[in-house]
Tab-separated table of C-alpha atoms and ligand atoms in Angstrom:
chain	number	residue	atom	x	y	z
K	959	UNK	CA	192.770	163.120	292.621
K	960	UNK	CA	189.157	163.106	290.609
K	961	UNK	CA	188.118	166.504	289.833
K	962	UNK	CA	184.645	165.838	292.367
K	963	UNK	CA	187.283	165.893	294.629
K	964	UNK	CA	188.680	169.481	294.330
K	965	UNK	CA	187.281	171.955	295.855
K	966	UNK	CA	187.415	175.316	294.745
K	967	UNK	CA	187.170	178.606	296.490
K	968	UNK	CA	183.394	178.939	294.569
K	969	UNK	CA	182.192	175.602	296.034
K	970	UNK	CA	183.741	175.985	299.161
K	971	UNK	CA	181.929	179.647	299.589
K	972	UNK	CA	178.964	177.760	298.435
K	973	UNK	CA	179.330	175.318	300.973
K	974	UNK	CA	180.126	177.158	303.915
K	975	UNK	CA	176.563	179.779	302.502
K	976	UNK	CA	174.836	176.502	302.931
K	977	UNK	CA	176.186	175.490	306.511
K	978	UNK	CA	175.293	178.818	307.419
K	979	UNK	CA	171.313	179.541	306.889
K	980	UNK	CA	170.145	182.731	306.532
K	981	UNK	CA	172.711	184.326	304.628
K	982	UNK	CA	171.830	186.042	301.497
K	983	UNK	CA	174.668	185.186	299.559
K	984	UNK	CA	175.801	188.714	298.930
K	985	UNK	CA	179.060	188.113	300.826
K	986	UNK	CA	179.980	184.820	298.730
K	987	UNK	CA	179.693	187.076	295.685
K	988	UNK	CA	181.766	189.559	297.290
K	989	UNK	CA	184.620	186.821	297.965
K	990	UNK	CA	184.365	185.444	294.347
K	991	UNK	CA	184.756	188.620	292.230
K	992	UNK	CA	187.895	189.503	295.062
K	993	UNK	CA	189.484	185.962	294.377
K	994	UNK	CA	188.522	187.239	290.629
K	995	UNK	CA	190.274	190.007	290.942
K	996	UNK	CA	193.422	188.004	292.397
K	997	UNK	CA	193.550	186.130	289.807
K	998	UNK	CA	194.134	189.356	286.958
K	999	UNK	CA	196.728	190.725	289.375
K	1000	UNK	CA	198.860	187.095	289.912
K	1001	UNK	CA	198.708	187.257	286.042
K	1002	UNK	CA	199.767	190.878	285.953
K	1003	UNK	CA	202.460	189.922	288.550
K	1004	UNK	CA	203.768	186.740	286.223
K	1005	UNK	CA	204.611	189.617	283.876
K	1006	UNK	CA	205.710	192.466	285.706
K	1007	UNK	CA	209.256	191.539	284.824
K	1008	UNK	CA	208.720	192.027	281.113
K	1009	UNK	CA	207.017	195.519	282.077
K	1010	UNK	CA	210.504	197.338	281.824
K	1011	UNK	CA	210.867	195.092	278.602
K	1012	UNK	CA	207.992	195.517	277.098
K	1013	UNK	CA	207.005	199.152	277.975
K	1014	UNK	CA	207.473	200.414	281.339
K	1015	UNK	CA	204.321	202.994	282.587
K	1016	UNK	CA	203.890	205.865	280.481
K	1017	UNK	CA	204.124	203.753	277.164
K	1018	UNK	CA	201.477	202.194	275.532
K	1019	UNK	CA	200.647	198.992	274.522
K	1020	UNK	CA	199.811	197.093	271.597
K	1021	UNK	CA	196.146	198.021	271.968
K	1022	UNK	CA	197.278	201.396	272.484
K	1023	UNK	CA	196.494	201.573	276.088
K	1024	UNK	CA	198.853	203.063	278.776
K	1025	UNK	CA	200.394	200.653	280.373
K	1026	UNK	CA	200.652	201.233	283.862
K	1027	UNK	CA	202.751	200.338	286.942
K	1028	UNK	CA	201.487	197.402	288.863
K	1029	UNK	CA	200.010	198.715	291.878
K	1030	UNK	CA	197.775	200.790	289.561
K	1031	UNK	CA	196.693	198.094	287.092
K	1032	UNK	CA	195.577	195.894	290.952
K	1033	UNK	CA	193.886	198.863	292.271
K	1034	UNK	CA	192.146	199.581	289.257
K	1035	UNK	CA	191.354	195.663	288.642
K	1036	UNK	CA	189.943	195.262	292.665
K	1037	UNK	CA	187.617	198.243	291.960
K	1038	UNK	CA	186.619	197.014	288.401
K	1039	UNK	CA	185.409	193.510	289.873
K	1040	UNK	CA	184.515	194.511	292.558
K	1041	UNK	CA	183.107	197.764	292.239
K	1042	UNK	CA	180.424	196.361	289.795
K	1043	UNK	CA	179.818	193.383	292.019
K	1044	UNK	CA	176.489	195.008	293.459
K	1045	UNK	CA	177.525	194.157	296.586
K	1046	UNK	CA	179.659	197.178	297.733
K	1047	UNK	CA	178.685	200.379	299.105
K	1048	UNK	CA	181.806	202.053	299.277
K	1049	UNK	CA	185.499	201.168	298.833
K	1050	UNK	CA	189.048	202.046	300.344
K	1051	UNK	CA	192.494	201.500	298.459
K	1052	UNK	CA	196.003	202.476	299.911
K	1053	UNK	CA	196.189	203.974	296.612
K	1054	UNK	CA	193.242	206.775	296.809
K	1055	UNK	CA	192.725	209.527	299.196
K	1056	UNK	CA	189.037	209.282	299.486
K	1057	UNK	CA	186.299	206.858	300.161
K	1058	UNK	CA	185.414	205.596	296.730
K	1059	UNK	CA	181.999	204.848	295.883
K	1060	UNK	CA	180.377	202.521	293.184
K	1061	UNK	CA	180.239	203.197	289.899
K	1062	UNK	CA	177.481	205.164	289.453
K	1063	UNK	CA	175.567	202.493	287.114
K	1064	UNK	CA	175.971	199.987	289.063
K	1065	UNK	CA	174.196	198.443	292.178
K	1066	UNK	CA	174.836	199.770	295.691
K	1067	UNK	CA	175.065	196.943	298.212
K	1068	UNK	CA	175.870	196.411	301.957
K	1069	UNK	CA	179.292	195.879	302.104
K	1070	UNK	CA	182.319	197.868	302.473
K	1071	UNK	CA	185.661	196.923	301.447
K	1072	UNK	CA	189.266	198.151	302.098
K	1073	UNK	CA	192.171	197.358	300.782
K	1074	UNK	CA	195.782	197.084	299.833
K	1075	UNK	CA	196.165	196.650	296.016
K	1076	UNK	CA	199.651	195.706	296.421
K	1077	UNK	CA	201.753	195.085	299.639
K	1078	UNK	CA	205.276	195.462	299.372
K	1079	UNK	CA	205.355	196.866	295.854
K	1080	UNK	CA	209.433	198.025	297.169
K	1081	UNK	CA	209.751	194.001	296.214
K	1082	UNK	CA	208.302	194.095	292.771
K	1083	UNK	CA	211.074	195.099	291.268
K	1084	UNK	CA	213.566	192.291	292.703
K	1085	UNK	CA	211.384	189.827	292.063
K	1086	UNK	CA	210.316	188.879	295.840
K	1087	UNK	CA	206.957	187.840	297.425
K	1088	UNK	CA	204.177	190.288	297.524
K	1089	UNK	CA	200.330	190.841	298.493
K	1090	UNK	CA	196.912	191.934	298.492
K	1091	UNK	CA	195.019	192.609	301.619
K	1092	UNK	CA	191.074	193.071	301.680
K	1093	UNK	CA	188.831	193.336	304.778
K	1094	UNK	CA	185.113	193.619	304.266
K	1095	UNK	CA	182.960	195.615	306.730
K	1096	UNK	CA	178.776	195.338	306.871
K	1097	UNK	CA	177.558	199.148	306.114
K	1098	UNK	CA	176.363	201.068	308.867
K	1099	UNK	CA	174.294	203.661	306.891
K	1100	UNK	CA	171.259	202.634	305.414
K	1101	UNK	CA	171.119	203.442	301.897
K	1102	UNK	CA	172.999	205.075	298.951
K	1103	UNK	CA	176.471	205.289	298.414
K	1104	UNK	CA	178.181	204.146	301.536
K	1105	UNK	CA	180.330	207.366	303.822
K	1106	UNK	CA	183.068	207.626	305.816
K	1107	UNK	CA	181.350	206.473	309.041
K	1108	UNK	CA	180.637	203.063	307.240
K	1109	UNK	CA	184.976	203.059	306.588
K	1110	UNK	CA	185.801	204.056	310.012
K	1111	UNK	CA	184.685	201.041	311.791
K	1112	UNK	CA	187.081	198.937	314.536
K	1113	UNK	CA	188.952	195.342	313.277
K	1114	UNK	CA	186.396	193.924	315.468
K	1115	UNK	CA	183.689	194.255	313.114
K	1116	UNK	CA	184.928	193.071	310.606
K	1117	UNK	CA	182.700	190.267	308.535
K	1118	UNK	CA	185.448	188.712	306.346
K	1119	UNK	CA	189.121	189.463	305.827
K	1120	UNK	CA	192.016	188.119	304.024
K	1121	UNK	CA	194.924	188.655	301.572
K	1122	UNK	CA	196.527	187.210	298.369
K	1123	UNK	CA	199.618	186.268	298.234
K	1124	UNK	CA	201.556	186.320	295.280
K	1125	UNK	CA	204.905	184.126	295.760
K	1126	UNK	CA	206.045	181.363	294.121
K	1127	UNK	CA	202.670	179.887	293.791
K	1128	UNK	CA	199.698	182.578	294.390
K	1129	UNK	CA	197.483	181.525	297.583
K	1130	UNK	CA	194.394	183.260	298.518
K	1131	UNK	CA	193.799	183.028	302.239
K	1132	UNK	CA	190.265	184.265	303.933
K	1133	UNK	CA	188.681	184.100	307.316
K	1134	UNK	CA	184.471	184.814	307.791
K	1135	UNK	CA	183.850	183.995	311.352
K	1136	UNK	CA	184.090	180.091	310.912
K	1137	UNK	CA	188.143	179.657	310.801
K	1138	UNK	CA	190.730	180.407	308.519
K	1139	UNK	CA	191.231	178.866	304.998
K	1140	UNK	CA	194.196	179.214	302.419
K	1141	UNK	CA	193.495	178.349	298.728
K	1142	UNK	CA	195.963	177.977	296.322
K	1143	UNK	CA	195.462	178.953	292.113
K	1144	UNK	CA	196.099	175.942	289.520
K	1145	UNK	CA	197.040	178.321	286.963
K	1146	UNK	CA	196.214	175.806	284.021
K	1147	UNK	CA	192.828	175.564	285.043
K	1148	UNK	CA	192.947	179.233	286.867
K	1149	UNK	CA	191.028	177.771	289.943
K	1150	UNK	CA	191.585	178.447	293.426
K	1151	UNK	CA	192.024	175.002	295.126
K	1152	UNK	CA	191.417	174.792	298.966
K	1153	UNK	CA	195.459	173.739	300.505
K	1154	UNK	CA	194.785	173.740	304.111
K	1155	UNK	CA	191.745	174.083	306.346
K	1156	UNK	CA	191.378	175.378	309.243
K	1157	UNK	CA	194.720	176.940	309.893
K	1158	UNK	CA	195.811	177.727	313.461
K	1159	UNK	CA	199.289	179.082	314.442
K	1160	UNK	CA	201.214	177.888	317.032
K	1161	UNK	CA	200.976	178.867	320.290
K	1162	UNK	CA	204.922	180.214	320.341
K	1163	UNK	CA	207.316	179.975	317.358
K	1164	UNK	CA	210.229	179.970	316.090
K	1165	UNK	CA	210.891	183.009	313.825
K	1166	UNK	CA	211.069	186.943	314.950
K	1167	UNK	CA	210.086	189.532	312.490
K	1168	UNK	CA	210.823	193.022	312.261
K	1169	UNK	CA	213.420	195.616	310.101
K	1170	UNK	CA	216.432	195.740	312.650
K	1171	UNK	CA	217.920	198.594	310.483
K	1172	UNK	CA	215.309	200.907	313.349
K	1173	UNK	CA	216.925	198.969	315.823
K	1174	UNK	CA	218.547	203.179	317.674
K	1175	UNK	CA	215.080	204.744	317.437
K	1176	UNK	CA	213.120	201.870	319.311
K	1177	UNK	CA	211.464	202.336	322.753
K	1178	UNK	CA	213.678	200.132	325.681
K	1179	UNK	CA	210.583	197.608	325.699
K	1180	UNK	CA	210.823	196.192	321.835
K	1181	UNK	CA	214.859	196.484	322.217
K	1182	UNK	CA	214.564	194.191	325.600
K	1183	UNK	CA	211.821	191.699	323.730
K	1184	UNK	CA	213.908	191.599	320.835
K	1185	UNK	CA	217.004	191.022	322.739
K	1186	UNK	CA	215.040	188.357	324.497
K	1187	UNK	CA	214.354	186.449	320.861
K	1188	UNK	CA	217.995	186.598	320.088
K	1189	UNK	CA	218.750	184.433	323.396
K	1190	UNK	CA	220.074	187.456	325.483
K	1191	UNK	CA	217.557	185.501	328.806
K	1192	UNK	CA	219.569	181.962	327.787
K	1193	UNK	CA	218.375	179.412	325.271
K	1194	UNK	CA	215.132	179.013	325.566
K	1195	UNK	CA	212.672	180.787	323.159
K	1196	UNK	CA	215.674	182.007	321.249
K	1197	UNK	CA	213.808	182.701	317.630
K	1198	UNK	CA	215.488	182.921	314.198
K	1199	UNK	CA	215.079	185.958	312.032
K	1200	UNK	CA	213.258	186.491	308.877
K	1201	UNK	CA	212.138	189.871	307.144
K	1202	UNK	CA	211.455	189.931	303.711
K	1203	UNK	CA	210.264	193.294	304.338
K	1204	UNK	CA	206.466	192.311	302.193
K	1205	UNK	CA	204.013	192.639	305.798
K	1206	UNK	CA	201.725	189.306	303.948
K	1207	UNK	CA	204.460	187.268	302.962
K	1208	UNK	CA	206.238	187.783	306.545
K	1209	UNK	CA	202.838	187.570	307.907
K	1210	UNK	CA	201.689	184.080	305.884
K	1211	UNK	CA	205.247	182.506	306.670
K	1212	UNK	CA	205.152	182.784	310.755
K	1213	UNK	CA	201.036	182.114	310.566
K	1214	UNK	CA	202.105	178.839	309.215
K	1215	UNK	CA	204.959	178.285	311.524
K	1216	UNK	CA	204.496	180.280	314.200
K	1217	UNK	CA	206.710	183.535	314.897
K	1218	UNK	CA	206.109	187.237	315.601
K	1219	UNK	CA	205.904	190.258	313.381
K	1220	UNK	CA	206.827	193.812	314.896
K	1221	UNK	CA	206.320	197.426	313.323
K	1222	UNK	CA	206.807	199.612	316.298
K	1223	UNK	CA	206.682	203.041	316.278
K	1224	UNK	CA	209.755	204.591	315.625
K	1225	UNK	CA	211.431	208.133	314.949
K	1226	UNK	CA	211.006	207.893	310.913
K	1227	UNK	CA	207.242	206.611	311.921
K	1228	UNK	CA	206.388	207.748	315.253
K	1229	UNK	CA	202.482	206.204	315.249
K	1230	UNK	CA	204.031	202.962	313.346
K	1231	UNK	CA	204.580	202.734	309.514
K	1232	UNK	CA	201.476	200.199	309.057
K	1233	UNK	CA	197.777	201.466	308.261
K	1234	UNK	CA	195.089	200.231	310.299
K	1235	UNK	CA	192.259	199.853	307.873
K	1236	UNK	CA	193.622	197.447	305.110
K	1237	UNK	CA	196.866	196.121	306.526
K	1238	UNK	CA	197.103	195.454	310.481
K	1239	UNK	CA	192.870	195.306	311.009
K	1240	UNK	CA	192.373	192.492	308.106
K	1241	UNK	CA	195.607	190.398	309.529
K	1242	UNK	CA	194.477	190.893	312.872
K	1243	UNK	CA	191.379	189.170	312.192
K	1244	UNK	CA	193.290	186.565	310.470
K	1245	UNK	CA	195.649	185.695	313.656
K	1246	UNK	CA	192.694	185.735	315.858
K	1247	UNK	CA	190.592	183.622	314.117
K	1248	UNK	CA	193.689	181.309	313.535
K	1249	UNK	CA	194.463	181.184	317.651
K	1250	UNK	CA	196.748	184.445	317.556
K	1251	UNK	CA	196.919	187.368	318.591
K	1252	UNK	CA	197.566	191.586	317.502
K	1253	UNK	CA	198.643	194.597	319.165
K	1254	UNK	CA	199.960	197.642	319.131
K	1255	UNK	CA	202.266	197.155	321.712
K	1256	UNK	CA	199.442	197.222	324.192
K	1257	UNK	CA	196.166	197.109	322.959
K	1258	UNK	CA	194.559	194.265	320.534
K	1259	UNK	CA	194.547	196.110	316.965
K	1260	UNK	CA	190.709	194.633	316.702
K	1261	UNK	CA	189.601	196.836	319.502
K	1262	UNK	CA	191.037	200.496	317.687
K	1263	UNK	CA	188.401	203.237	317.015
K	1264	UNK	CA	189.543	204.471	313.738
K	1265	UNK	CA	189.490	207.851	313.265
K	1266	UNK	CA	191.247	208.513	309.764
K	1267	UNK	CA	191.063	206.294	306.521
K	1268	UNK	CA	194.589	205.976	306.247
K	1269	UNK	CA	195.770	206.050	309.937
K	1270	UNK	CA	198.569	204.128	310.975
K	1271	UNK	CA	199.420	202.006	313.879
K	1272	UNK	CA	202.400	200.101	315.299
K	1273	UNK	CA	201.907	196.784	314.941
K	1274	UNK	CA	202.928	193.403	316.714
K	1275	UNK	CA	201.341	190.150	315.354
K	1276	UNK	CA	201.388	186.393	315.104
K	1277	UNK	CA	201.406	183.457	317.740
K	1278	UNK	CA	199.853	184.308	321.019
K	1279	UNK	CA	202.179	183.892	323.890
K	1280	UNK	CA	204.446	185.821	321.812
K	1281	UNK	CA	202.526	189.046	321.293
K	1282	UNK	CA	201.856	188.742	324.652
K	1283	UNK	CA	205.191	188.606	325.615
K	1284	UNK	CA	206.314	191.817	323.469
K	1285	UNK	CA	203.374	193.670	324.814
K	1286	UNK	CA	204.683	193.070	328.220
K	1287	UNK	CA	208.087	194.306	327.413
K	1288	UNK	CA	206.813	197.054	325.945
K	1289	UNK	CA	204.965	197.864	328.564
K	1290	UNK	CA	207.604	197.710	331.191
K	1291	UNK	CA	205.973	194.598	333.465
S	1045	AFP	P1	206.019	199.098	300.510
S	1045	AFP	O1	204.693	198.657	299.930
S	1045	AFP	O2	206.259	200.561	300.396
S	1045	AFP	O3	207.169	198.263	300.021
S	1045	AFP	O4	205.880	198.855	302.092
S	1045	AFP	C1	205.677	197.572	302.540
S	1045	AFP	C2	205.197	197.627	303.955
S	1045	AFP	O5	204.069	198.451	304.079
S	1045	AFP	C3	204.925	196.235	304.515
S	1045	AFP	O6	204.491	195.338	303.545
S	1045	AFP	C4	206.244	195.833	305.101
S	1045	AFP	O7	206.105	194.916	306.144
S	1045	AFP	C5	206.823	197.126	305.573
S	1045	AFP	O8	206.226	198.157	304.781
S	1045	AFP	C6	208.317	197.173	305.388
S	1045	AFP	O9	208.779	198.388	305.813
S	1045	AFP	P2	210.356	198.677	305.967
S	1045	AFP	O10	210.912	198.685	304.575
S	1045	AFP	O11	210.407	200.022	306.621
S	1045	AFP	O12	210.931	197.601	306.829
């Protein structure tokens, strides 16, 4: 392929800025320094093995500079980039309690982002597939550092979401109103490189996802719909498991093929182990865009009023007819 042939995840942003007048461009530098700051954590991942080896956190390192645990060094790398972007207002990590604003040199913007540094991280350490997760909100206060009310806002208004997944090759995956895109890095040229276009999940699929170790503390309807995927109602629609047990890789494999992803509530997580804001909301938006569909078991995760900053939700996702079909289980019909 000739290299005026590759598109990358700048020139496709560029593009798609161009299809769509009017836009200031602020959101296209948003998505670059994020699928920046993708690119230091997939490098950061690369190495995470030779952390232990090489000095584990709490040591330093040959610059004399702590060297930290990996869902710190992508937390603080997504609010470095990103955080001096000029295009954020105020920011939301799984790994802070509080709303975090810009720094205070640098530009406030209209944009506010939440996020997931790293999905999964019980996977690091075995060497398995994990993620980033980002959804971008427009502001709703005017001016100054963004505030809570401009993090508390429902999936549905979302502007952009997507995630990062870092596997055996690291793809970057997006949605922004006009489909959904997956990109995957060429690390000798450390580009982005669009994969597939336009990615819609199937109506129904083939795989079932969810950790059957909660199996005794789930409510009648999941047992039934699960029983259900295992063939218990004959052969048809009998699904095959997979759970790696990292919510964007499990997510990413049954967009692609088709499938359904449960969290329900349980007794070790009775409101669902998931967080709304920068897990279930961003994905949501995803398997919408992409022809799917989200719940909680009843109601479509986009339409949630959020009311905390790290609230969680149960969460069923993935190919249509399927959510559908768990929600009606779970809801008795
Ligand atoms: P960790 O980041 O603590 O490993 O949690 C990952 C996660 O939030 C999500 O990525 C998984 O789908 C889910 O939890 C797995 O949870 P269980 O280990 O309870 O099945």
């Amino acid at each position: 392929m000739r290299t005026s042939e590759l598109v990358t995840i700048e020139r496709f942003i560029i593009d798609q800025e161009r299809l769509h007048g009017g836009a200031t461009g602020e959101l296209s530098t948003l998505l670059y320094y994020i699928a920046l700051a993708g690119k230091v954590i997939a490098r950061e991942v690369r190495a995470a093995g030779l952390l232990g080896i090489l000095g584990s956190a709490g040591r330093q390192n040959v610059q004399g500079e702590e060297q930290q645990k990996l869902d710190v060094i992508a937390n603080d790398a997504i609010k470095d980039a990103v955080g001096r972007s000029g295009r954020i207002a105020v920011m939301v990590s799984e790994e802070d309690e509080g709303p975090i604003p810009p720094p205070r040199d640098a530009q406030v913007g209209k944009y506010v982002l939440l996020y997931d540094p790293v999905d999964g991280s019980s996977n690091i350490d075995v060497n398995v597939s994990i993620g980033t997760i980002f959804s971008i909100h427009r502001r709703v206060t005017r001016d100054g550092p963004g505030e809570l009310k401009d993090c508390l806002q429902p999936g549905r208004k979302q502007v952009a979401a997507g995630y990062v997944l870092y596997g055996p090759s690291t793809i970057l995956v997006y949605a922004a109103g006009h489909g959904v895109q997956a990109f995957t890095l060429e690390p000798n040229i450390g580009e982005f490189l669009l994969s597939r276009s336009d990615i819609r999940v199937p109506r129904t699929g083939r795989y079932y996802s969810i950790n059957e170790g909660n199996s005794g503390s789930w409510s009648n309807g999941y047992r039934k719909a699960v029983e259900a995927f295992k063939g218990a109602a004959g052969k048809d629609g009998v699904k095959t498991a997979r759970y790696i047990g990292s919510l964007v890789a499990d997510f990413h494999r049954n967009l692609l093929h088709g499938g359904v992803f449960l969290y329900p509530a349980d007794a070790k997580s009775p409101r669902g182990k998931l967080r709304l804001l920068y897990e279930a909301a961003p994905l949501a938006f995803i398997a919408e865009e992409a022809g799917g569909a989200a719940s909680d078991g009843k109601d479509a995760i986009l339409d949630i009023v959020p009311t905390e900053l790290h609230q969680r939700t149960p969460l069923v996702i993935g190919s249509k007819d399927d959510v559908e079909f768990v929600d009606r289980a779970v809801s008795g019909a």
